[in-house]
Coordinates of N, CA, C and O in Angstrom, one line a residue:
M1 N -29.0 3.4 107.7 CA -27.9 2.5 107.4 C -26.6 3.1 108.0 O -26.4 4.3 108.0
S2 N -25.8 2.3 108.6 CA -24.6 2.8 109.3 C -23.6 3.2 108.2 O -23.6 2.9 107.1
N3 N -22.6 4.0 108.7 CA -21.6 4.5 107.9 C -20.8 3.4 107.3 O -20.3 3.5 106.1
N4 N -20.6 2.3 108.0 CA -19.8 1.1 107.5 C -20.5 0.5 106.2 O -19.8 0.2 105.3
Y5 N -21.8 0.5 106.2 CA -22.5 -0.1 105.0 C -22.5 0.9 103.9 O -22.5 0.6 102.7
N6 N -22.5 2.2 104.2 CA -22.4 3.2 103.2 C -21.1 3.1 102.5 O -20.9 3.3 101.3
E7 N -20.0 2.9 103.3 CA -18.7 2.8 102.7 C -18.6 1.5 101.8 O -18.0 1.6 100.8
L8 N -19.2 0.4 102.3 CA -19.3 -0.8 101.5 C -20.0 -0.5 100.2 O -19.5 -1.0 99.1
K9 N -21.1 0.2 100.2 CA -21.9 0.5 99.0 C -21.0 1.3 98.0 O -21.0 1.0 96.8
V10 N -20.3 2.2 98.5 CA -19.4 3.0 97.6 C -18.4 2.2 97.0 O -18.1 2.3 95.8
K11 N -17.8 1.3 97.8 CA -16.7 0.4 97.2 C -17.3 -0.6 96.1 O -16.7 -0.8 95.1
V12 N -18.5 -1.1 96.4 CA -19.1 -2.0 95.4 C -19.4 -1.2 94.1 O -19.2 -1.7 93.0
L13 N -20.0 0.0 94.3 CA -20.3 0.8 93.1 C -19.1 1.2 92.3 O -19.1 1.2 91.1
R14 N -18.0 1.5 93.0 CA -16.7 1.7 92.3 C -16.2 0.5 91.5 O -15.7 0.7 90.4
K15 N -16.3 -0.7 92.1 CA -15.9 -1.9 91.5 C -16.7 -2.2 90.2 O -16.2 -2.6 89.2
I16 N -18.0 -2.0 90.3 CA -18.9 -2.1 89.2 C -18.5 -1.2 88.1 O -18.4 -1.6 86.9
D17 N -18.2 0.1 88.4 CA -17.8 1.0 87.4 C -16.4 0.6 86.8 O -16.2 0.7 85.6
E18 N -15.5 0.1 87.6 CA -14.2 -0.4 87.1 C -14.3 -1.5 86.2 O -13.6 -1.6 85.2
L19 N -15.3 -2.4 86.4 CA -15.5 -3.6 85.6 C -16.6 -3.4 84.5 O -17.0 -4.4 83.9
R20 N -17.0 -2.2 84.3 CA -18.2 -1.9 83.4 C -18.0 -2.6 82.1 O -18.9 -3.3 81.6
N21 N -16.9 -2.4 81.4 CA -16.7 -2.9 80.0 C -16.8 -4.5 80.0 O -17.3 -5.1 79.1
E22 N -16.2 -5.1 81.0 CA -16.2 -6.5 81.1 C -17.6 -7.0 81.4 O -18.0 -8.0 80.8
I23 N -18.3 -6.4 82.2 CA -19.7 -6.8 82.5 C -20.6 -6.7 81.2 O -21.3 -7.6 80.9
I24 N -20.4 -5.6 80.5 CA -21.1 -5.5 79.2 C -20.7 -6.5 78.2 O -21.6 -7.1 77.6
D25 N -19.4 -6.9 78.1 CA -19.0 -7.9 77.2 C -19.6 -9.3 77.6 O -20.0 -10.0 76.7
I26 N -19.7 -9.6 78.9 CA -20.3 -10.8 79.4 C -21.8 -10.8 79.0 O -22.3 -11.8 78.4
S27 N -22.4 -9.7 79.2 CA -23.9 -9.7 78.8 C -24.1 -9.9 77.3 O -25.0 -10.6 76.9
R28 N -23.2 -9.2 76.5 CA -23.4 -9.4 75.1 C -23.1 -10.8 74.6 O -23.7 -11.3 73.7
Y29 N -22.1 -11.4 75.2 CA -21.8 -12.8 74.9 C -22.9 -13.7 75.2 O -23.3 -14.6 74.3
I30 N -23.5 -13.6 76.4 CA -24.6 -14.5 76.7 C -25.8 -14.2 75.8 O -26.5 -15.2 75.4
H31 N -26.1 -13.0 75.5 CA -27.2 -12.6 74.6 C -27.0 -13.2 73.2 O -27.9 -13.7 72.6
A32 N -25.7 -13.2 72.7 CA -25.4 -13.7 71.4 C -25.3 -15.2 71.3 O -25.3 -15.8 70.2
N33 N -25.3 -15.9 72.4 CA -25.1 -17.3 72.5 C -26.2 -18.0 73.4 O -25.9 -18.5 74.4
P34 N -27.5 -17.8 73.0 CA -28.5 -18.4 73.9 C -28.5 -19.9 74.1 O -28.2 -20.6 73.1
E35 N -28.7 -20.3 75.3 CA -28.7 -21.8 75.5 C -29.9 -22.1 76.4 O -30.2 -21.3 77.4
L36 N -30.5 -23.2 76.2 CA -31.7 -23.6 77.0 C -31.3 -24.0 78.4 O -30.1 -24.4 78.6
G37 N -32.2 -24.0 79.3 CA -32.0 -24.4 80.7 C -31.3 -25.7 80.8 O -31.7 -26.7 80.1
Y38 N -30.4 -25.8 81.7 CA -29.6 -27.0 82.0 C -28.6 -27.4 80.9 O -28.0 -28.4 80.9
H39 N -28.5 -26.5 79.9 CA -27.6 -26.8 78.7 C -26.7 -25.5 78.5 O -26.3 -25.3 77.3
E40 N -26.5 -24.7 79.5 CA -25.7 -23.5 79.3 C -24.2 -23.7 79.3 O -23.5 -23.1 80.1
D41 N -23.7 -24.6 78.5 CA -22.3 -25.1 78.5 C -21.4 -23.9 78.1 O -20.4 -23.7 78.8
K42 N -21.7 -23.2 77.0 CA -20.8 -22.1 76.6 C -20.8 -21.0 77.6 O -19.8 -20.4 77.9
S43 N -22.0 -20.6 78.1 CA -22.1 -19.5 79.0 C -21.4 -19.8 80.3 O -20.7 -18.9 80.8
V44 N -21.5 -21.0 80.8 CA -20.9 -21.3 82.1 C -19.4 -21.3 81.9 O -18.6 -20.8 82.7
A45 N -18.9 -21.9 80.8 CA -17.4 -21.8 80.6 C -16.9 -20.4 80.4 O -15.9 -20.0 81.0
F46 N -17.7 -19.6 79.8 CA -17.3 -18.2 79.6 C -17.3 -17.4 80.9 O -16.3 -16.7 81.3
L47 N -18.3 -17.7 81.7 CA -18.4 -17.0 83.1 C -17.3 -17.5 84.0 O -16.6 -16.7 84.7
L48 N -17.0 -18.8 84.0 CA -16.0 -19.3 84.9 C -14.6 -18.8 84.5 O -13.8 -18.5 85.4
N49 N -14.4 -18.6 83.2 CA -13.1 -18.1 82.8 C -12.9 -16.7 83.3 O -11.9 -16.3 83.8
H50 N -14.0 -15.8 83.3 CA -13.9 -14.5 83.8 C -13.7 -14.5 85.3 O -12.9 -13.7 85.8
L51 N -14.4 -15.4 86.0 CA -14.3 -15.4 87.5 C -12.9 -15.9 87.9 O -12.4 -15.4 88.9
E52 N -12.4 -16.8 87.2 CA -11.0 -17.3 87.5 C -10.0 -16.2 87.3 O -9.0 -16.1 88.1
K53 N -10.2 -15.4 86.3 CA -9.3 -14.3 86.1 C -9.2 -13.3 87.3 O -8.2 -12.7 87.5
H54 N -10.3 -13.2 88.0 CA -10.4 -12.4 89.1 C -10.1 -13.1 90.4 O -10.4 -12.6 91.5
K55 N -9.7 -14.3 90.3 CA -9.2 -15.2 91.4 C -10.3 -15.5 92.4 O -10.0 -15.5 93.6
L56 N -11.5 -15.7 92.0 CA -12.6 -16.1 92.8 C -12.5 -17.6 93.1 O -12.0 -18.3 92.3
K57 N -12.9 -18.0 94.3 CA -12.9 -19.4 94.6 C -14.2 -19.9 94.0 O -15.3 -19.3 94.1
I58 N -14.1 -21.1 93.3 CA -15.2 -21.6 92.5 C -15.5 -23.0 92.9 O -14.6 -23.8 93.0
E59 N -16.8 -23.3 93.1 CA -17.3 -24.6 93.4 C -18.2 -25.0 92.1 O -19.1 -24.3 91.8
F60 N -17.8 -26.0 91.4 CA -18.4 -26.3 90.2 C -18.2 -27.8 89.9 O -17.1 -28.3 90.0
P61 N -19.3 -28.5 89.6 CA -20.7 -28.2 89.7 C -21.2 -28.3 91.1 O -20.5 -28.8 92.0
I62 N -22.4 -27.8 91.4 CA -22.9 -27.9 92.7 C -24.4 -28.3 92.6 O -25.0 -28.2 91.5
S63 N -24.9 -28.7 93.7 CA -26.4 -29.1 93.8 C -26.8 -30.1 92.8 O -28.0 -30.1 92.4
G64 N -25.9 -30.9 92.3 CA -26.3 -32.0 91.4 C -26.7 -31.4 90.0 O -27.3 -32.2 89.2
I65 N -26.4 -30.2 89.7 CA -26.7 -29.6 88.4 C -25.4 -29.3 87.7 O -24.5 -28.6 88.2
K66 N -25.2 -29.9 86.5 CA -23.9 -29.9 85.8 C -23.4 -28.5 85.5 O -22.2 -28.3 85.3
N67 N -24.3 -27.5 85.4 CA -23.9 -26.2 85.0 C -24.1 -25.2 86.1 O -23.9 -24.0 85.9
A68 N -24.3 -25.6 87.3 CA -24.5 -24.7 88.5 C -23.1 -24.5 89.1 O -22.3 -25.5 89.2
F69 N -22.9 -23.3 89.6 CA -21.6 -23.1 90.3 C -21.8 -22.0 91.3 O -22.8 -21.2 91.3
R70 N -20.9 -21.9 92.2 CA -20.8 -20.9 93.2 C -19.4 -20.3 93.2 O -18.4 -21.0 93.1
A71 N -19.3 -19.0 93.1 CA -18.0 -18.3 93.1 C -18.0 -17.3 94.2 O -19.0 -16.6 94.5
Y72 N -16.9 -17.2 95.0 CA -16.9 -16.2 96.1 C -15.5 -15.8 96.4 O -14.5 -16.5 96.0
V73 N -15.4 -14.8 97.1 CA -14.1 -14.3 97.7 C -14.2 -14.4 99.2 O -15.2 -14.1 99.8
I74 N -13.2 -14.9 99.8 CA -13.1 -15.1 101.2 C -12.4 -13.8 101.8 O -11.3 -13.6 101.4
G75 N -13.1 -13.1 102.5 CA -12.6 -11.8 103.1 C -12.1 -12.1 104.5 O -12.0 -13.2 105.0
K76 N -11.7 -11.0 105.1 CA -11.1 -11.0 106.5 C -12.2 -11.3 107.5 O -12.0 -11.8 108.6
K77 N -13.5 -10.9 107.2 CA -14.6 -11.0 108.1 C -15.7 -11.8 107.4 O -15.8 -11.8 106.2
L78 N -16.6 -12.4 108.2 CA -17.7 -13.1 107.6 C -18.8 -12.2 107.1 O -19.6 -12.6 106.3
R79 N -18.9 -11.0 107.7 CA -19.9 -10.1 107.3 C -19.3 -8.7 107.0 O -18.3 -8.4 107.6
P80 N -19.9 -7.9 106.3 CA -21.1 -8.1 105.5 C -20.9 -8.9 104.3 O -19.7 -9.0 103.8
A81 N -21.9 -9.6 103.8 CA -21.8 -10.4 102.6 C -22.7 -9.9 101.5 O -23.8 -9.3 101.8
I82 N -22.3 -10.1 100.3 CA -23.2 -9.6 99.2 C -23.4 -10.9 98.3 O -22.5 -11.6 98.0
G83 N -24.7 -11.1 97.9 CA -25.0 -12.2 97.1 C -25.5 -11.7 95.7 O -26.1 -10.7 95.6
F84 N -25.2 -12.5 94.7 CA -25.7 -12.2 93.4 C -26.1 -13.5 92.7 O -25.3 -14.5 92.7
I85 N -27.3 -13.6 92.3 CA -27.9 -14.8 91.6 C -28.2 -14.4 90.2 O -28.8 -13.4 90.0
S86 N -27.8 -15.3 89.3 CA -28.1 -14.9 87.9 C -28.8 -16.1 87.2 O -28.4 -17.3 87.3
E87 N -29.8 -15.8 86.4 CA -30.5 -16.7 85.6 C -30.3 -16.2 84.2 O -30.6 -15.1 83.9
Y88 N -29.8 -17.1 83.3 CA -29.6 -16.6 81.9 C -29.9 -17.7 80.8 O -29.4 -17.6 79.7
D89 N -30.7 -18.6 81.2 CA -31.1 -19.6 80.2 C -32.2 -19.1 79.3 O -32.9 -18.2 79.6
A90 N -32.1 -19.5 78.0 CA -33.0 -19.0 77.0 C -34.3 -19.9 77.0 O -34.3 -21.0 77.4
L91 N -35.3 -19.3 76.4 CA -36.6 -20.1 76.2 C -36.5 -20.7 74.8 O -35.9 -20.1 73.9
P92 N -37.1 -21.9 74.6 CA -37.1 -22.5 73.3 C -37.8 -21.6 72.2 O -38.6 -20.8 72.5

């Protein structure tokens, strides 16, 4: 891996550490408020609120799914990019 990617990895890990408490709060909220698939209304509102606080660009809804969204930051370059996909619907 090139030095550029190692630097990116360090930056990402630092940001995760910086947001540690918020990430844990989000996890605990979703765990305490389970919602069935395609009915994640509280969770989506909670997540979008957090993402908006961090000034992410949000597309909502997307793909014809009422609770699907995409959030991203537009950087100075198109690459490298980091993707994160989350599934958090509960089973009946």
